[in-house]
PDB file of C-alpha atoms in Angstrom:
ATOM      1  CA  UNK A  42      15.357 -10.173   2.883  1.00 44.00           C
ATOM      2  CA  UNK A  43      15.864  -6.320   3.248  1.00 53.00           C
ATOM      3  CA  UNK A  44      15.529  -4.908   7.031  1.00 74.00           C
ATOM      4  CA  UNK A  45      11.969  -3.280   6.433  1.00 92.00           C
ATOM      5  CA  UNK A  46      10.384  -6.528   5.180  1.00 95.00           C
ATOM      6  CA  UNK A  47      10.782 -10.533   5.666  1.00 95.00           C
ATOM      7  CA  UNK A  48       9.399 -12.801   4.239  1.00 95.00           C
ATOM      8  CA  UNK A  49       8.747 -15.035   7.689  1.00 95.00           C
ATOM      9  CA  UNK A  50       7.976 -19.243   8.258  1.00 95.00           C
ATOM     10  CA  UNK A  51       5.838 -20.709  10.723  1.00 93.00           C
ATOM     11  CA  UNK A  52       6.987 -24.013  12.039  1.00 93.00           C
ATOM     12  CA  UNK A  53       4.045 -26.523  11.605  1.00 94.00           C
ATOM     13  CA  UNK A  54       3.417 -29.552  13.534  1.00 94.00           C
ATOM     14  CA  UNK A  55       0.790 -32.553  13.436  1.00 92.00           C
ATOM     15  CA  UNK A  56      -0.014 -35.664  12.232  1.00 92.00           C
ATOM     16  CA  UNK A  57      -2.979 -37.527  10.904  1.00 95.00           C
ATOM     17  CA  UNK A  58      -5.543 -35.449  12.239  1.00 94.00           C
ATOM     18  CA  UNK A  59      -4.719 -32.267  11.028  1.00 94.00           C
ATOM     19  CA  UNK A  60      -2.105 -29.597  11.274  1.00 93.00           C
ATOM     20  CA  UNK A  61      -1.167 -26.943  13.401  1.00 92.00           C
ATOM     21  CA  UNK A  62       0.533 -23.304  12.964  1.00 91.00           C
ATOM     22  CA  UNK A  63       1.056 -21.306  16.425  1.00 88.00           C
ATOM     23  CA  UNK A  64       1.581 -17.101  15.978  1.00 88.00           C
ATOM     24  CA  UNK A  65       3.360 -15.614  18.274  1.00 89.00           C
ATOM     25  CA  UNK A  66       4.063 -12.172  19.565  1.00 92.00           C
ATOM     26  CA  UNK A  67       7.059 -10.990  21.145  1.00 91.00           C
ATOM     27  CA  UNK A  68       9.120 -13.511  19.939  1.00 89.00           C
ATOM     28  CA  UNK A  69      11.494 -14.585  17.024  1.00 88.00           C
ATOM     29  CA  UNK A  70       8.952 -14.523  14.117  1.00 92.00           C
ATOM     30  CA  UNK A  71       6.600 -12.203  15.463  1.00 95.00           C
ATOM     31  CA  UNK A  72       8.581  -9.754  16.617  1.00 95.00           C
ATOM     32  CA  UNK A  73       6.112  -7.365  18.318  1.00 96.00           C
ATOM     33  CA  UNK A  74       3.399  -7.727  21.291  1.00 96.00           C
ATOM     34  CA  UNK A  75       0.412  -8.277  19.259  1.00 97.00           C
ATOM     35  CA  UNK A  76      -1.999  -5.324  20.044  1.00 97.00           C
ATOM     36  CA  UNK A  77      -4.977  -5.843  16.915  1.00 97.00           C
ATOM     37  CA  UNK A  78      -5.459  -8.279  14.465  1.00 97.00           C
ATOM     38  CA  UNK A  79      -7.700  -8.207  11.916  1.00 97.00           C
ATOM     39  CA  UNK A  80      -8.852  -9.719   8.178  1.00 97.00           C
ATOM     40  CA  UNK A  81      -9.632  -9.755   4.558  1.00 97.00           C
ATOM     41  CA  UNK A  82     -11.812 -11.793   2.694  1.00 97.00           C
ATOM     42  CA  UNK A  83     -14.639 -11.666   0.508  1.00 97.00           C
ATOM     43  CA  UNK A  84     -11.911  -9.343  -1.552  1.00 96.00           C
ATOM     44  CA  UNK A  85     -13.480  -7.627  -4.431  1.00 94.00           C
ATOM     45  CA  UNK A  86     -11.698  -9.441  -7.727  1.00 92.00           C
ATOM     46  CA  UNK A  87      -9.383  -6.831  -8.799  1.00 94.00           C
ATOM     47  CA  UNK A  88      -9.124  -4.830  -6.251  1.00 94.00           C
ATOM     48  CA  UNK A  89      -5.542  -3.494  -4.818  1.00 97.00           C
ATOM     49  CA  UNK A  90      -6.565  -2.683  -0.487  1.00 97.00           C
ATOM     50  CA  UNK A  91      -3.727  -0.633   1.034  1.00 96.00           C
ATOM     51  CA  UNK A  92      -1.347   1.592  -0.397  1.00 97.00           C
ATOM     52  CA  UNK A  93      -0.574   2.960   2.934  1.00 98.00           C
ATOM     53  CA  UNK A  94       1.973   3.526   5.300  1.00 97.00           C
ATOM     54  CA  UNK A  95       3.025   4.003   8.959  1.00 97.00           C
ATOM     55  CA  UNK A  96       4.915   5.295  10.943  1.00 96.00           C
ATOM     56  CA  UNK A  97       6.039   2.697  13.602  1.00 95.00           C
ATOM     57  CA  UNK A  98       2.676  -0.140  13.339  1.00 97.00           C
ATOM     58  CA  UNK A  99       4.231  -3.080  12.692  1.00 97.00           C
ATOM     59  CA  UNK A 100       2.552  -5.589  10.096  1.00 98.00           C
ATOM     60  CA  UNK A 101       2.593 -10.200  10.430  1.00 98.00           C
ATOM     61  CA  UNK A 102       1.207 -10.061   7.531  1.00 98.00           C
ATOM     62  CA  UNK A 103      -0.443 -13.885   6.438  1.00 98.00           C
ATOM     63  CA  UNK A 104      -2.477 -15.635   4.216  1.00 98.00           C
ATOM     64  CA  UNK A 105      -4.542 -18.392   6.437  1.00 97.00           C
ATOM     65  CA  UNK A 106      -6.478 -19.239   3.015  1.00 97.00           C
ATOM     66  CA  UNK A 107      -5.865 -19.111  -0.793  1.00 98.00           C
ATOM     67  CA  UNK A 108      -3.300 -16.556  -1.587  1.00 98.00           C
ATOM     68  CA  UNK A 109      -2.507 -12.929  -2.321  1.00 98.00           C
ATOM     69  CA  UNK A 110       0.560 -10.830  -3.714  1.00 98.00           C
ATOM     70  CA  UNK A 111       1.806  -8.312  -1.652  1.00 98.00           C
ATOM     71  CA  UNK A 112       4.027  -5.271  -3.582  1.00 98.00           C
ATOM     72  CA  UNK A 113       6.216  -2.785  -0.907  1.00 98.00           C
ATOM     73  CA  UNK A 114       8.368  -0.835  -1.601  1.00 97.00           C
ATOM     74  CA  UNK A 115      10.832   0.472   1.265  1.00 94.00           C
ATOM     75  CA  UNK A 116      12.197   4.224   3.020  1.00 90.00           C
ATOM     76  CA  UNK A 117      15.320   3.799   0.031  1.00 92.00           C
ATOM     77  CA  UNK A 118      13.721   3.184  -2.761  1.00 93.00           C
ATOM     78  CA  UNK A 119      13.694  -0.396  -3.614  1.00 94.00           C
ATOM     79  CA  UNK A 120      10.435  -2.598  -4.561  1.00 96.00           C
ATOM     80  CA  UNK A 121       9.822  -5.824  -3.625  1.00 97.00           C
ATOM     81  CA  UNK A 122       6.666  -8.472  -4.097  1.00 98.00           C
ATOM     82  CA  UNK A 123       5.932 -11.628  -2.035  1.00 98.00           C
ATOM     83  CA  UNK A 124       2.939 -14.205  -3.337  1.00 98.00           C
ATOM     84  CA  UNK A 125       1.183 -15.231   0.488  1.00 98.00           C
ATOM     85  CA  UNK A 126       0.114 -18.054  -0.403  1.00 98.00           C
ATOM     86  CA  UNK A 127      -0.180 -21.035   2.619  1.00 96.00           C
ATOM     87  CA  UNK A 128      -1.281 -20.358   6.261  1.00 96.00           C
ATOM     88  CA  UNK A 129       2.604 -21.462   6.948  1.00 96.00           C
ATOM     89  CA  UNK A 130       4.199 -18.285   4.545  1.00 97.00           C
ATOM     90  CA  UNK A 131       4.146 -14.929   6.770  1.00 97.00           C
ATOM     91  CA  UNK A 132       5.294 -11.351   5.697  1.00 98.00           C
ATOM     92  CA  UNK A 133       7.301  -9.102   8.626  1.00 97.00           C
ATOM     93  CA  UNK A 134       6.538  -4.828   7.735  1.00 98.00           C
ATOM     94  CA  UNK A 135       8.251  -2.786   9.286  1.00 96.00           C
ATOM     95  CA  UNK A 136       7.327   1.467   8.972  1.00 93.00           C
ATOM     96  CA  UNK A 137       7.466   3.478   6.915  1.00 95.00           C
ATOM     97  CA  UNK A 138       6.950   1.056   4.171  1.00 97.00           C
ATOM     98  CA  UNK A 139       4.171   1.060   1.655  1.00 98.00           C
ATOM     99  CA  UNK A 140       2.371  -1.392   0.737  1.00 98.00           C
ATOM    100  CA  UNK A 141      -0.302  -2.755  -1.305  1.00 98.00           C
ATOM    101  CA  UNK A 142      -1.869  -6.419  -1.547  1.00 98.00           C
ATOM    102  CA  UNK A 143      -3.723  -7.095  -4.230  1.00 98.00           C
ATOM    103  CA  UNK A 144      -4.083 -10.230  -7.273  1.00 98.00           C
ATOM    104  CA  UNK A 145      -6.231 -12.207  -4.007  1.00 98.00           C
ATOM    105  CA  UNK A 146      -7.944 -15.563  -4.908  1.00 97.00           C
ATOM    106  CA  UNK A 147     -11.526 -16.212  -4.230  1.00 96.00           C
ATOM    107  CA  UNK A 148     -11.500 -18.013  -1.042  1.00 97.00           C
ATOM    108  CA  UNK A 149      -8.527 -15.993   0.510  1.00 98.00           C
ATOM    109  CA  UNK A 150      -8.289 -14.343   3.829  1.00 98.00           C
ATOM    110  CA  UNK A 151      -5.408 -12.128   5.032  1.00 98.00           C
ATOM    111  CA  UNK A 152      -4.606 -12.407   8.393  1.00 98.00           C
ATOM    112  CA  UNK A 153      -2.753  -8.969  10.131  1.00 98.00           C
ATOM    113  CA  UNK A 154      -1.275  -9.585  12.871  1.00 98.00           C
ATOM    114  CA  UNK A 155      -0.479  -5.611  14.594  1.00 98.00           C
ATOM    115  CA  UNK A 156       2.176  -2.799  17.023  1.00 98.00           C
ATOM    116  CA  UNK A 157      -0.015  -0.793  17.392  1.00 98.00           C
ATOM    117  CA  UNK A 158      -3.649  -0.309  18.171  1.00 98.00           C
ATOM    118  CA  UNK A 159      -5.899   1.161  15.623  1.00 97.00           C
ATOM    119  CA  UNK A 160      -4.838   5.262  15.439  1.00 98.00           C
ATOM    120  CA  UNK A 161      -5.433   6.385  12.251  1.00 97.00           C
ATOM    121  CA  UNK A 162      -2.330   9.799  13.331  1.00 98.00           C
ATOM    122  CA  UNK A 163      -0.437   6.726  12.117  1.00 98.00           C
ATOM    123  CA  UNK A 164      -1.144   6.154   8.426  1.00 98.00           C
ATOM    124  CA  UNK A 165       1.204   7.518   5.118  1.00 97.00           C
ATOM    125  CA  UNK A 166      -1.929   7.734   3.004  1.00 97.00           C
ATOM    126  CA  UNK A 167      -0.530   9.748   0.216  1.00 97.00           C
ATOM    127  CA  UNK A 168       2.068   8.214  -2.531  1.00 96.00           C
ATOM    128  CA  UNK A 169       3.067  11.921  -2.341  1.00 96.00           C
ATOM    129  CA  UNK A 170       4.139  12.966   1.164  1.00 96.00           C
ATOM    130  CA  UNK A 171       5.412   8.891   1.998  1.00 95.00           C
ATOM    131  CA  UNK A 172       7.840   9.986  -0.698  1.00 94.00           C
ATOM    132  CA  UNK A 173       9.101  13.240   0.973  1.00 93.00           C
ATOM    133  CA  UNK A 174       9.292  11.869   3.675  1.00 91.00           C
ATOM    134  CA  UNK A 175      11.309   9.257   2.190  1.00 84.00           C
ATOM    135  CA  UNK A 176      13.577  11.955   0.767  1.00 82.00           C
ATOM    136  CA  UNK A 177      14.173  13.986   4.329  1.00 79.00           C
ATOM    137  CA  UNK A 178      15.299  10.577   5.533  1.00 67.00           C
TER     138      UNK A 178
END
């Protein structure tokens, strides 16, 4: 898997009472301090979310319920697609990765763990700007 995007499998613990998955910041699986979390849910069918990159913010995306697809474009132009469909699967997305979240199932809940507090200046919202920045790198 490319260094800018990495699929992660979280260990599941449990017994006859149910299962448990733990995510802790600063470890091997979530390799940053978690400064912000948010959920995307009740998404309109056919909608595409995201459509941006970050300068430095790192994110771990986890579909805690249902399923969704994450399309990523790396700084070198490589494109990947990832289906998140179980709460033990995560997708680490580093900075300078253009990403889109789509194909949300009706029951999808996408949890996002972020390395930074919200900062509008960290967002690259124009795809053309992303391409220009990518060419300079």
